[in-house]
PDB file of C-alpha atoms in Angstrom:
ATOM      1  CA  MET I 999      40.084  40.751-124.826  1.00 50.00           C
ATOM      2  CA  ASN I1000      37.922  37.588-125.609  1.00 49.00           C
ATOM      3  CA  SER I1001      37.150  38.596-129.317  1.00 46.00           C
ATOM      4  CA  LEU I1002      40.852  39.491-130.076  1.00 47.00           C
ATOM      5  CA  SER I1003      41.867  36.087-128.825  1.00 48.00           C
ATOM      6  CA  ARG I1004      39.094  34.382-131.034  1.00 48.00           C
ATOM      7  CA  ARG I1005      40.318  36.006-134.011  1.00 49.00           C
ATOM      8  CA  ALA I1006      43.831  35.129-133.169  1.00 46.00           C
ATOM      9  CA  LEU I1007      42.847  31.580-132.811  1.00 43.00           C
ATOM     10  CA  GLY I1008      40.637  31.433-135.847  1.00 44.00           C
ATOM     11  CA  ALA I1009      41.789  33.635-138.256  1.00 41.00           C
ATOM     12  CA  LEU I1010      45.715  33.432-138.063  1.00 44.00           C
ATOM     13  CA  ALA I1011      47.031  30.670-139.842  1.00 41.00           C
ATOM     14  CA  LEU I1012      50.385  29.595-140.404  1.00 44.00           C
ATOM     15  CA  ALA I1013      51.707  30.513-143.843  1.00 43.00           C
ATOM     16  CA  LEU I1014      54.856  28.569-145.403  1.00 42.00           C
ATOM     17  CA  PRO I1015      57.176  31.318-147.497  1.00 46.00           C
ATOM     18  CA  ALA I1016      57.185  30.532-151.002  1.00 43.00           C
ATOM     19  CA  GLY I1017      60.608  30.464-150.921  1.00 42.00           C
ATOM     20  CA  ALA I1018      63.562  32.043-149.182  1.00 42.00           C
ATOM     21  CA  SER I1019      65.096  35.125-151.196  1.00 43.00           C
ATOM     22  CA  ARG I1020      68.758  35.581-151.287  1.00 45.00           C
ATOM     23  CA  ALA I1021      68.116  38.952-152.623  1.00 41.00           C
ATOM     24  CA  GLN I1022      69.032  40.404-148.758  1.00 42.00           C
ATOM     25  CA  ALA I1023      72.301  38.245-148.840  1.00 50.00           C
ATOM     26  CA  THR I1024      74.237  41.485-147.580  1.00 80.00           C
ATOM     27  CA  TRP I1025      71.588  41.914-144.723  1.00 95.00           C
ATOM     28  CA  PRO I1026      71.927  40.913-141.879  1.00 97.00           C
ATOM     29  CA  ASN I1027      75.975  41.459-141.829  1.00 95.00           C
ATOM     30  CA  ARG I1028      76.433  40.936-138.623  1.00 96.00           C
ATOM     31  CA  SER I1029      74.498  39.710-135.279  1.00 97.00           C
ATOM     32  CA  VAL I1030      71.154  41.229-134.602  1.00 98.00           C
ATOM     33  CA  ARG I1031      70.203  42.020-131.298  1.00 98.00           C
ATOM     34  CA  VAL I1032      66.365  40.745-130.002  1.00 98.00           C
ATOM     35  CA  ILE I1033      65.307  42.889-127.265  1.00 98.00           C
ATOM     36  CA  VAL I1034      62.773  41.287-125.064  1.00 97.00           C
ATOM     37  CA  PRO I1035      61.165  43.883-122.634  1.00 94.00           C
ATOM     38  CA  PHE I1036      60.676  40.926-119.964  1.00 88.00           C
ATOM     39  CA  THR I1037      62.545  38.784-117.502  1.00 85.00           C
ATOM     40  CA  ALA I1038      64.366  35.649-118.303  1.00 88.00           C
ATOM     41  CA  GLY I1039      62.459  32.640-117.883  1.00 83.00           C
ATOM     42  CA  GLY I1040      58.710  34.261-118.850  1.00 81.00           C
ATOM     43  CA  ALA I1041      56.581  33.280-121.657  1.00 85.00           C
ATOM     44  CA  ALA I1042      57.706  35.879-124.100  1.00 90.00           C
ATOM     45  CA  ASP I1043      61.397  34.901-123.343  1.00 92.00           C
ATOM     46  CA  SER I1044      61.124  31.275-123.342  1.00 91.00           C
ATOM     47  CA  ALA I1045      59.596  31.317-126.655  1.00 95.00           C
ATOM     48  CA  ALA I1046      62.026  33.767-128.303  1.00 97.00           C
ATOM     49  CA  ARG I1047      64.614  31.392-127.335  1.00 97.00           C
ATOM     50  CA  VAL I1048      62.851  28.725-129.233  1.00 97.00           C
ATOM     51  CA  VAL I1049      62.584  30.732-132.261  1.00 98.00           C
ATOM     52  CA  THR I1050      65.317  32.748-132.799  1.00 98.00           C
ATOM     53  CA  PRO I1051      67.834  30.101-133.122  1.00 97.00           C
ATOM     54  CA  ARG I1052      66.406  28.842-136.136  1.00 97.00           C
ATOM     55  CA  MET I1053      65.824  32.386-137.605  1.00 98.00           C
ATOM     56  CA  THR I1054      69.786  32.226-137.005  1.00 97.00           C
ATOM     57  CA  GLU I1055      70.100  29.474-139.422  1.00 93.00           C
ATOM     58  CA  ARG I1056      67.726  31.342-142.249  1.00 94.00           C
ATOM     59  CA  LEU I1057      69.220  34.856-141.943  1.00 96.00           C
ATOM     60  CA  GLY I1058      73.234  33.422-141.765  1.00 95.00           C
ATOM     61  CA  GLN I1059      73.398  35.584-139.064  1.00 96.00           C
ATOM     62  CA  SER I1060      73.196  35.219-134.977  1.00 97.00           C
ATOM     63  CA  LEU I1061      70.176  36.519-133.335  1.00 98.00           C
ATOM     64  CA  LEU I1062      71.056  37.815-129.762  1.00 98.00           C
ATOM     65  CA  VAL I1063      68.050  37.622-126.941  1.00 98.00           C
ATOM     66  CA  GLU I1064      68.719  40.269-124.733  1.00 97.00           C
ATOM     67  CA  ASN I1065      66.626  40.933-121.442  1.00 96.00           C
ATOM     68  CA  ARG I1066      66.039  45.021-121.083  1.00 95.00           C
ATOM     69  CA  THR I1067      63.495  45.235-118.394  1.00 91.00           C
ATOM     70  CA  GLY I1068      61.037  47.857-117.014  1.00 86.00           C
ATOM     71  CA  ALA I1069      58.564  50.642-117.054  1.00 86.00           C
ATOM     72  CA  SER I1070      56.022  47.910-118.334  1.00 83.00           C
ATOM     73  CA  GLY I1071      58.100  47.247-121.172  1.00 89.00           C
ATOM     74  CA  SER I1072      58.271  50.525-122.613  1.00 94.00           C
ATOM     75  CA  LEU I1073      62.005  50.686-121.335  1.00 96.00           C
ATOM     76  CA  GLY I1074      63.117  47.868-124.001  1.00 97.00           C
ATOM     77  CA  GLY I1075      60.574  48.916-126.444  1.00 97.00           C
ATOM     78  CA  GLY I1076      62.305  52.477-126.307  1.00 97.00           C
ATOM     79  CA  GLU I1077      65.491  51.384-126.898  1.00 97.00           C
ATOM     80  CA  VAL I1078      64.633  49.470-130.267  1.00 98.00           C
ATOM     81  CA  ALA I1079      62.215  52.711-131.310  1.00 98.00           C
ATOM     82  CA  ARG I1080      65.651  54.872-131.226  1.00 97.00           C
ATOM     83  CA  ALA I1081      67.791  52.090-132.812  1.00 97.00           C
ATOM     84  CA  THR I1082      69.296  53.095-136.014  1.00 96.00           C
ATOM     85  CA  ASP I1083      71.715  50.128-136.494  1.00 96.00           C
ATOM     86  CA  GLY I1084      69.764  48.014-138.717  1.00 95.00           C
ATOM     87  CA  HIS I1085      70.206  45.273-136.587  1.00 97.00           C
ATOM     88  CA  THR I1086      68.116  45.390-133.464  1.00 98.00           C
ATOM     89  CA  LEU I1087      64.507  43.932-132.830  1.00 98.00           C
ATOM     90  CA  LEU I1088      62.043  43.774-130.547  1.00 98.00           C
ATOM     91  CA  TRP I1089      60.268  40.879-129.270  1.00 98.00           C
ATOM     92  CA  ASP I1090      56.863  42.068-127.135  1.00 97.00           C
ATOM     93  CA  ALA I1091      53.778  41.099-126.172  1.00 93.00           C
ATOM     94  CA  SER I1092      50.456  42.658-125.129  1.00 91.00           C
ATOM     95  CA  SER I1093      52.185  45.342-123.476  1.00 89.00           C
ATOM     96  CA  HIS I1094      52.837  47.014-126.864  1.00 95.00           C
ATOM     97  CA  ILE I1095      49.154  47.741-127.348  1.00 94.00           C
ATOM     98  CA  VAL I1096      48.405  48.210-123.659  1.00 91.00           C
ATOM     99  CA  ASN I1097      50.805  50.690-122.954  1.00 92.00           C
ATOM    100  CA  PRO I1098      49.922  53.547-124.949  1.00 92.00           C
ATOM    101  CA  ALA I1099      46.533  53.533-122.949  1.00 89.00           C
ATOM    102  CA  LEU I1100      48.504  53.277-119.979  1.00 87.00           C
ATOM    103  CA  LEU I1101      51.638  55.185-119.776  1.00 88.00           C
ATOM    104  CA  ARG I1102      52.018  59.054-120.043  1.00 87.00           C
ATOM    105  CA  GLY I1103      54.858  61.210-121.870  1.00 90.00           C
ATOM    106  CA  LEU I1104      56.252  58.333-123.581  1.00 93.00           C
ATOM    107  CA  PRO I1105      59.045  59.619-125.550  1.00 94.00           C
ATOM    108  CA  PHE I1106      58.049  57.327-128.625  1.00 97.00           C
ATOM    109  CA  ASP I1107      54.245  56.028-129.794  1.00 96.00           C
ATOM    110  CA  TYR I1108      53.908  52.702-130.311  1.00 97.00           C
ATOM    111  CA  ALA I1109      51.775  52.878-133.196  1.00 96.00           C
ATOM    112  CA  THR I1110      54.274  54.419-135.497  1.00 97.00           C
ATOM    113  CA  ALA I1111      57.681  53.976-134.064  1.00 98.00           C
ATOM    114  CA  PHE I1112      57.782  50.252-135.279  1.00 98.00           C
ATOM    115  CA  ALA I1113      57.281  47.615-138.348  1.00 98.00           C
ATOM    116  CA  PRO I1114      55.284  44.628-137.420  1.00 98.00           C
ATOM    117  CA  VAL I1115      56.998  41.518-138.669  1.00 98.00           C
ATOM    118  CA  GLY I1116      54.541  38.834-137.290  1.00 98.00           C
ATOM    119  CA  LEU I1117      52.285  37.729-134.511  1.00 98.00           C
ATOM    120  CA  VAL I1118      54.766  34.797-133.564  1.00 98.00           C
ATOM    121  CA  VAL I1119      52.743  32.884-130.729  1.00 97.00           C
ATOM    122  CA  LEU I1120      49.957  33.044-128.400  1.00 94.00           C
ATOM    123  CA  PHE I1121      50.686  31.863-124.979  1.00 92.00           C
ATOM    124  CA  PRO I1122      47.133  30.499-123.265  1.00 93.00           C
ATOM    125  CA  SER I1123      46.523  32.146-119.857  1.00 95.00           C
ATOM    126  CA  ALA I1124      45.777  29.791-117.223  1.00 96.00           C
ATOM    127  CA  VAL I1125      44.264  29.597-113.652  1.00 98.00           C
ATOM    128  CA  ALA I1126      46.392  27.669-110.917  1.00 98.00           C
ATOM    129  CA  VAL I1127      46.153  27.568-107.545  1.00 98.00           C
ATOM    130  CA  LYS I1128      48.717  26.536-104.504  1.00 98.00           C
ATOM    131  CA  ASN I1129      48.851  23.080-103.498  1.00 96.00           C
ATOM    132  CA  ASP I1130      47.306  23.445-100.030  1.00 96.00           C
ATOM    133  CA  PHE I1131      44.173  25.640-101.666  1.00 97.00           C
ATOM    134  CA  PRO I1132      40.863  23.681-101.048  1.00 96.00           C
ATOM    135  CA  ALA I1133      39.770  24.572-104.752  1.00 97.00           C
ATOM    136  CA  ARG I1134      39.420  21.482-106.766  1.00 96.00           C
ATOM    137  CA  SER I1135      37.755  23.012-109.885  1.00 97.00           C
ATOM    138  CA  LEU I1136      36.939  26.907-111.083  1.00 98.00           C
ATOM    139  CA  GLN I1137      33.521  26.609-109.636  1.00 97.00           C
ATOM    140  CA  ASP I1138      35.226  26.000-106.030  1.00 98.00           C
ATOM    141  CA  PHE I1139      37.674  28.683-106.383  1.00 98.00           C
ATOM    142  CA  VAL I1140      34.695  31.010-107.422  1.00 98.00           C
ATOM    143  CA  ALA I1141      33.034  29.750-104.458  1.00 98.00           C
ATOM    144  CA  ALA I1142      35.554  30.595-102.428  1.00 98.00           C
ATOM    145  CA  ALA I1143      36.090  33.953-103.878  1.00 98.00           C
ATOM    146  CA  LYS I1144      32.218  34.553-103.081  1.00 98.00           C
ATOM    147  CA  ALA I1145      32.580  33.636 -99.368  1.00 98.00           C
ATOM    148  CA  GLN I1146      35.522  35.614 -98.642  1.00 96.00           C
ATOM    149  CA  PRO I1147      35.207  38.614-100.599  1.00 97.00           C
ATOM    150  CA  GLY I1148      38.469  40.685-101.183  1.00 97.00           C
ATOM    151  CA  THR I1149      40.681  38.660 -98.956  1.00 98.00           C
ATOM    152  CA  LEU I1150      41.748  36.066-101.719  1.00 98.00           C
ATOM    153  CA  THR I1151      44.963  36.730-103.430  1.00 98.00           C
ATOM    154  CA  VAL I1152      45.700  36.279-107.123  1.00 98.00           C
ATOM    155  CA  GLY I1153      49.413  37.233-108.673  1.00 98.00           C
ATOM    156  CA  THR I1154      49.871  38.178-112.261  1.00 96.00           C
ATOM    157  CA  GLN I1155      52.909  38.896-114.659  1.00 87.00           C
ATOM    158  CA  GLY I1156      52.046  42.782-113.671  1.00 85.00           C
ATOM    159  CA  ASN I1157      50.137  45.781-113.600  1.00 83.00           C
ATOM    160  CA  ALA I1158      47.966  46.073-116.905  1.00 79.00           C
ATOM    161  CA  THR I1159      49.563  42.757-117.881  1.00 82.00           C
ATOM    162  CA  ALA I1160      47.538  40.438-120.318  1.00 84.00           C
ATOM    163  CA  GLY I1161      47.361  38.211-117.286  1.00 90.00           C
ATOM    164  CA  HIS I1162      46.178  41.426-115.320  1.00 91.00           C
ATOM    165  CA  LEU I1163      43.664  42.042-117.877  1.00 89.00           C
ATOM    166  CA  GLY I1164      42.296  38.629-118.075  1.00 92.00           C
ATOM    167  CA  LEU I1165      41.678  38.596-114.323  1.00 95.00           C
ATOM    168  CA  ILE I1166      39.688  41.645-114.077  1.00 93.00           C
ATOM    169  CA  ALA I1167      37.816  40.371-117.265  1.00 91.00           C
ATOM    170  CA  PHE I1168      36.950  37.026-115.073  1.00 96.00           C
ATOM    171  CA  MET I1169      36.161  38.470-111.975  1.00 96.00           C
ATOM    172  CA  ARG I1170      33.918  40.780-113.914  1.00 93.00           C
ATOM    173  CA  ARG I1171      32.395  37.763-115.392  1.00 96.00           C
ATOM    174  CA  ALA I1172      32.239  35.884-112.369  1.00 97.00           C
ATOM    175  CA  GLY I1173      31.232  38.377-109.798  1.00 97.00           C
ATOM    176  CA  ILE I1174      34.021  37.882-107.259  1.00 98.00           C
ATOM    177  CA  ASP I1175      36.499  40.493-105.989  1.00 97.00           C
ATOM    178  CA  VAL I1176      40.272  39.247-105.375  1.00 98.00           C
ATOM    179  CA  VAL I1177      43.469  40.967-104.167  1.00 98.00           C
ATOM    180  CA  HIS I1178      45.522  41.544-107.327  1.00 97.00           C
ATOM    181  CA  VAL I1179      49.167  40.856-106.618  1.00 97.00           C
ATOM    182  CA  PRO I1180      51.518  42.207-109.586  1.00 94.00           C
ATOM    183  CA  TYR I1181      54.948  40.663-110.279  1.00 92.00           C
ATOM    184  CA  ARG I1182      57.648  41.563-112.816  1.00 85.00           C
ATOM    185  CA  GLY I1183      56.886  38.705-114.945  1.00 84.00           C
ATOM    186  CA  GLY I1184      55.206  35.374-114.595  1.00 88.00           C
ATOM    187  CA  ALA I1185      57.764  33.253-113.449  1.00 88.00           C
ATOM    188  CA  ALA I1186      58.105  35.428-110.660  1.00 93.00           C
ATOM    189  CA  ALA I1187      54.264  35.045-109.811  1.00 95.00           C
ATOM    190  CA  ALA I1188      54.526  31.301-110.155  1.00 96.00           C
ATOM    191  CA  GLN I1189      57.730  31.102-108.086  1.00 96.00           C
ATOM    192  CA  ASP I1190      55.754  32.997-105.300  1.00 97.00           C
ATOM    193  CA  LEU I1191      52.893  30.349-105.892  1.00 98.00           C
ATOM    194  CA  ALA I1192      54.847  27.620-105.563  1.00 97.00           C
ATOM    195  CA  ALA I1193      56.503  29.206-101.899  1.00 97.00           C
ATOM    196  CA  GLY I1194      52.651  29.344-100.890  1.00 97.00           C
ATOM    197  CA  ASN I1195      52.833  33.036-100.850  1.00 97.00           C
ATOM    198  CA  VAL I1196      49.770  33.792-102.797  1.00 98.00           C
ATOM    199  CA  ASP I1197      46.494  31.610-103.479  1.00 98.00           C
ATOM    200  CA  ALA I1198      46.344  31.522-107.189  1.00 98.00           C
ATOM    201  CA  VAL I1199      47.949  33.118-110.001  1.00 98.00           C
ATOM    202  CA  PHE I1200      46.400  34.081-113.523  1.00 98.00           C
ATOM    203  CA  THR I1201      49.283  33.781-115.763  1.00 94.00           C
ATOM    204  CA  THR I1202      50.369  31.832-118.777  1.00 91.00           C
ATOM    205  CA  LEU I1203      51.094  28.027-119.015  1.00 90.00           C
ATOM    206  CA  VAL I1204      54.360  28.381-120.042  1.00 88.00           C
ATOM    207  CA  SER I1205      54.951  30.624-116.912  1.00 90.00           C
ATOM    208  CA  ALA I1206      52.907  28.159-114.275  1.00 94.00           C
ATOM    209  CA  GLY I1207      53.709  24.869-115.690  1.00 93.00           C
ATOM    210  CA  PRO I1208      57.078  24.153-113.902  1.00 93.00           C
ATOM    211  CA  VAL I1209      55.816  25.011-110.920  1.00 96.00           C
ATOM    212  CA  VAL I1210      52.528  22.440-111.632  1.00 97.00           C
ATOM    213  CA  ASP I1211      54.753  19.918-113.195  1.00 96.00           C
ATOM    214  CA  GLY I1212      57.331  20.462-109.927  1.00 96.00           C
ATOM    215  CA  GLY I1213      54.318  19.298-107.629  1.00 96.00           C
ATOM    216  CA  ARG I1214      53.911  22.871-106.130  1.00 97.00           C
ATOM    217  CA  GLY I1215      51.043  23.623-107.627  1.00 97.00           C
ATOM    218  CA  ARG I1216      47.815  23.042-109.390  1.00 97.00           C
ATOM    219  CA  PHE I1217      45.895  23.805-112.662  1.00 98.00           C
ATOM    220  CA  LEU I1218      42.095  24.815-112.395  1.00 98.00           C
ATOM    221  CA  ALA I1219      41.441  26.151-115.973  1.00 98.00           C
ATOM    222  CA  VAL I1220      43.107  27.147-118.875  1.00 97.00           C
ATOM    223  CA  GLY I1221      41.958  30.661-121.162  1.00 95.00           C
ATOM    224  CA  THR I1222      41.731  28.861-124.695  1.00 94.00           C
ATOM    225  CA  LEU I1223      38.264  28.469-126.291  1.00 94.00           C
ATOM    226  CA  GLU I1224      39.250  24.709-126.695  1.00 93.00           C
ATOM    227  CA  ARG I1225      41.445  22.430-124.493  1.00 94.00           C
ATOM    228  CA  VAL I1226      45.119  23.063-125.154  1.00 93.00           C
ATOM    229  CA  SER I1227      46.828  19.991-126.278  1.00 89.00           C
ATOM    230  CA  SER I1228      49.854  20.039-124.398  1.00 88.00           C
ATOM    231  CA  ARG I1229      47.384  20.151-120.781  1.00 93.00           C
ATOM    232  CA  PRO I1230      44.279  18.053-122.036  1.00 94.00           C
ATOM    233  CA  ASP I1231      43.426  17.170-118.547  1.00 96.00           C
ATOM    234  CA  VAL I1232      42.992  21.098-117.788  1.00 97.00           C
ATOM    235  CA  PRO I1233      39.476  22.132-119.115  1.00 98.00           C
ATOM    236  CA  THR I1234      39.000  25.927-120.188  1.00 98.00           C
ATOM    237  CA  ILE I1235      37.409  28.540-118.386  1.00 98.00           C
ATOM    238  CA  ALA I1236      34.692  28.363-120.826  1.00 97.00           C
ATOM    239  CA  GLU I1237      33.389  24.725-120.348  1.00 97.00           C
ATOM    240  CA  GLN I1238      33.433  25.379-116.619  1.00 97.00           C
ATOM    241  CA  GLY I1239      30.432  27.991-116.644  1.00 96.00           C
ATOM    242  CA  TYR I1240      31.412  30.762-118.588  1.00 97.00           C
ATOM    243  CA  PRO I1241      31.174  30.267-122.253  1.00 97.00           C
ATOM    244  CA  GLY I1242      32.666  32.060-124.814  1.00 95.00           C
ATOM    245  CA  PHE I1243      35.468  33.699-121.923  1.00 95.00           C
ATOM    246  CA  ALA I1244      38.936  33.640-123.309  1.00 91.00           C
ATOM    247  CA  SER I1245      42.046  35.259-122.545  1.00 90.00           C
ATOM    248  CA  ASN I1246      45.537  34.971-124.066  1.00 90.00           C
ATOM    249  CA  GLU I1247      49.173  36.429-124.159  1.00 91.00           C
ATOM    250  CA  TRP I1248      51.207  36.552-127.445  1.00 94.00           C
ATOM    251  CA  ALA I1249      54.784  37.304-128.528  1.00 96.00           C
ATOM    252  CA  GLY I1250      55.587  39.192-131.954  1.00 98.00           C
ATOM    253  CA  LEU I1251      58.413  40.613-133.574  1.00 98.00           C
ATOM    254  CA  PHE I1252      58.979  44.305-134.528  1.00 98.00           C
ATOM    255  CA  ALA I1253      61.558  46.212-136.280  1.00 98.00           C
ATOM    256  CA  PRO I1254      62.255  50.183-135.984  1.00 98.00           C
ATOM    257  CA  ALA I1255      59.805  51.949-138.123  1.00 98.00           C
ATOM    258  CA  ALA I1256      62.823  52.818-140.854  1.00 97.00           C
ATOM    259  CA  THR I1257      63.692  49.243-141.356  1.00 97.00           C
ATOM    260  CA  PRO I1258      63.387  49.048-145.565  1.00 97.00           C
ATOM    261  CA  ALA I1259      60.830  46.733-146.178  1.00 97.00           C
ATOM    262  CA  ALA I1260      62.780  44.139-148.188  1.00 97.00           C
ATOM    263  CA  HIS I1261      64.398  43.488-144.250  1.00 97.00           C
ATOM    264  CA  VAL I1262      61.235  43.113-142.869  1.00 98.00           C
ATOM    265  CA  GLN I1263      60.168  40.590-145.424  1.00 97.00           C
ATOM    266  CA  ALA I1264      63.324  38.548-145.012  1.00 97.00           C
ATOM    267  CA  LEU I1265      62.711  38.793-141.026  1.00 98.00           C
ATOM    268  CA  SER I1266      59.507  37.583-141.744  1.00 98.00           C
ATOM    269  CA  ASP I1267      60.362  34.666-143.967  1.00 98.00           C
ATOM    270  CA  ALA I1268      62.713  33.395-142.049  1.00 98.00           C
ATOM    271  CA  MET I1269      60.092  33.851-138.883  1.00 98.00           C
ATOM    272  CA  VAL I1270      57.674  31.955-140.743  1.00 98.00           C
ATOM    273  CA  ALA I1271      59.941  29.216-142.141  1.00 97.00           C
ATOM    274  CA  ALA I1272      61.527  28.404-138.415  1.00 98.00           C
ATOM    275  CA  LEU I1273      57.353  27.785-137.044  1.00 98.00           C
ATOM    276  CA  SER I1274      57.025  25.540-140.335  1.00 97.00           C
ATOM    277  CA  GLU I1275      59.697  23.229-138.713  1.00 97.00           C
ATOM    278  CA  THR I1276      58.121  20.443-136.802  1.00 97.00           C
ATOM    279  CA  PRO I1277      60.854  20.039-133.974  1.00 97.00           C
ATOM    280  CA  VAL I1278      59.921  24.148-133.194  1.00 97.00           C
ATOM    281  CA  ARG I1279      56.390  23.846-133.387  1.00 97.00           C
ATOM    282  CA  GLU I1280      56.314  20.423-130.936  1.00 95.00           C
ATOM    283  CA  ARG I1281      58.646  22.374-128.594  1.00 95.00           C
ATOM    284  CA  LEU I1282      56.840  25.211-128.557  1.00 95.00           C
ATOM    285  CA  VAL I1283      53.725  22.937-128.049  1.00 92.00           C
ATOM    286  CA  GLN I1284      55.315  21.669-124.968  1.00 89.00           C
ATOM    287  CA  ILE I1285      56.063  24.823-122.992  1.00 86.00           C
ATOM    288  CA  GLY I1286      52.783  25.932-123.764  1.00 87.00           C
ATOM    289  CA  CYS I1287      52.699  28.089-126.542  1.00 92.00           C
ATOM    290  CA  ILE I1288      50.178  27.821-129.859  1.00 94.00           C
ATOM    291  CA  PRO I1289      52.395  28.527-132.825  1.00 96.00           C
ATOM    292  CA  VAL I1290      51.004  31.510-135.338  1.00 96.00           C
ATOM    293  CA  GLY I1291      53.261  32.770-137.602  1.00 97.00           C
ATOM    294  CA  SER I1292      51.202  35.388-139.100  1.00 97.00           C
ATOM    295  CA  ARG I1293      52.526  37.708-141.958  1.00 98.00           C
ATOM    296  CA  PRO I1294      53.317  41.782-141.598  1.00 98.00           C
ATOM    297  CA  ALA I1295      50.105  43.339-142.920  1.00 98.00           C
ATOM    298  CA  GLU I1296      48.067  40.675-140.992  1.00 98.00           C
ATOM    299  CA  PHE I1297      50.087  41.387-137.717  1.00 98.00           C
ATOM    300  CA  ALA I1298      49.353  45.336-138.410  1.00 98.00           C
ATOM    301  CA  ARG I1299      45.454  44.705-138.370  1.00 97.00           C
ATOM    302  CA  PHE I1300      45.787  42.731-135.223  1.00 95.00           C
ATOM    303  CA  LEU I1301      47.471  45.250-133.584  1.00 97.00           C
ATOM    304  CA  ALA I1302      45.044  47.920-134.375  1.00 96.00           C
ATOM    305  CA  GLU I1303      42.188  46.151-133.351  1.00 93.00           C
ATOM    306  CA  GLY I1304      44.381  45.165-130.175  1.00 90.00           C
ATOM    307  CA  ARG I1305      44.952  48.763-129.182  1.00 92.00           C
ATOM    308  CA  ALA I1306      41.177  49.917-129.636  1.00 91.00           C
ATOM    309  CA  GLU I1307      40.078  47.169-127.492  1.00 85.00           C
ATOM    310  CA  MET I1308      42.803  47.175-124.599  1.00 84.00           C
ATOM    311  CA  ALA I1309      42.209  51.024-124.388  1.00 86.00           C
ATOM    312  CA  ALA I1310      38.459  50.651-123.669  1.00 87.00           C
ATOM    313  CA  LEU I1311      39.217  47.902-121.102  1.00 81.00           C
ATOM    314  CA  VAL I1312      41.924  50.111-119.342  1.00 84.00           C
ATOM    315  CA  ARG I1313      39.874  52.785-119.194  1.00 85.00           C
ATOM    316  CA  GLU I1314      36.308  51.158-118.264  1.00 85.00           C
ATOM    317  CA  ALA I1315      38.256  49.190-115.315  1.00 79.00           C
ATOM    318  CA  ASN I1316      40.457  52.383-114.462  1.00 83.00           C
ATOM    319  CA  ILE I1317      43.537  50.847-114.394  1.00 81.00           C
ATOM    320  CA  ARG I1318      46.364  52.724-113.850  1.00 76.00           C
ATOM    321  CA  ALA I1319      50.140  52.605-114.051  1.00 70.00           C
ATOM    322  CA  ASP I1320      52.413  51.281-110.974  1.00 63.00           C
TER     323      ASP I1320
END
């Protein structure tokens, strides 16, 4: 995970399109469904609702976000993999590269069922604790976990999600044992933190931010290698005794595999153009995202590397599907 996050932050640069092509004026010719296979209000959903309206203006047709949850994101993924209408897309996250190693009997192959359009954003992970938890730093939290092994509860956005895998990686690095509490999305985990039902969460800044801003939780660390501009007062995990540690979620756009290359290019141009707009970038940063905007070929390499890396972690940690 660490090398993947570093590569994403260090190598994927936002490139402006050479010019919006009008060669595809006949496509799309009606509204486009954008399936988000996660709950409303979570990190992926929040970013989709910032970026897609600006893509709508570029493409000339509405991009309508729909949430289709279930089976670690594979239900929504399967719906898009089967789509033949030419107007259905997938807005997916790290489950896209974890599910192939985790789920058996899927009716589609993540590696071949989709045409990558681009990596849209990164979501920095964050460690947050409930208000009455005594830890004021990550070191305090680790000390508390070592004093009570197997007792402290930590929520994530679900089993085998980026939050869960990041938590496992951190537990190994810090030499601690905590109780993993999976939720159906980061927003649900954050809300339970606000209610005091879990001691901490390892989820995204996007999901935990509203709870912390509402005074119902407290950030201890972010999972990027450098501090996040929207939360400059929150130290990184790396600078608190774990150099080189990084853990981030992401969101990317996909089309069904049979989508014509020209349509994929039109989507890529619209996505990159939307991310070049200052209000869009500022809003994404404000809610805790890092805009990326990679092109299809670059995103395909990112996915191939990620699949191999995540497969190894799932195998080594003996992670099982719910």
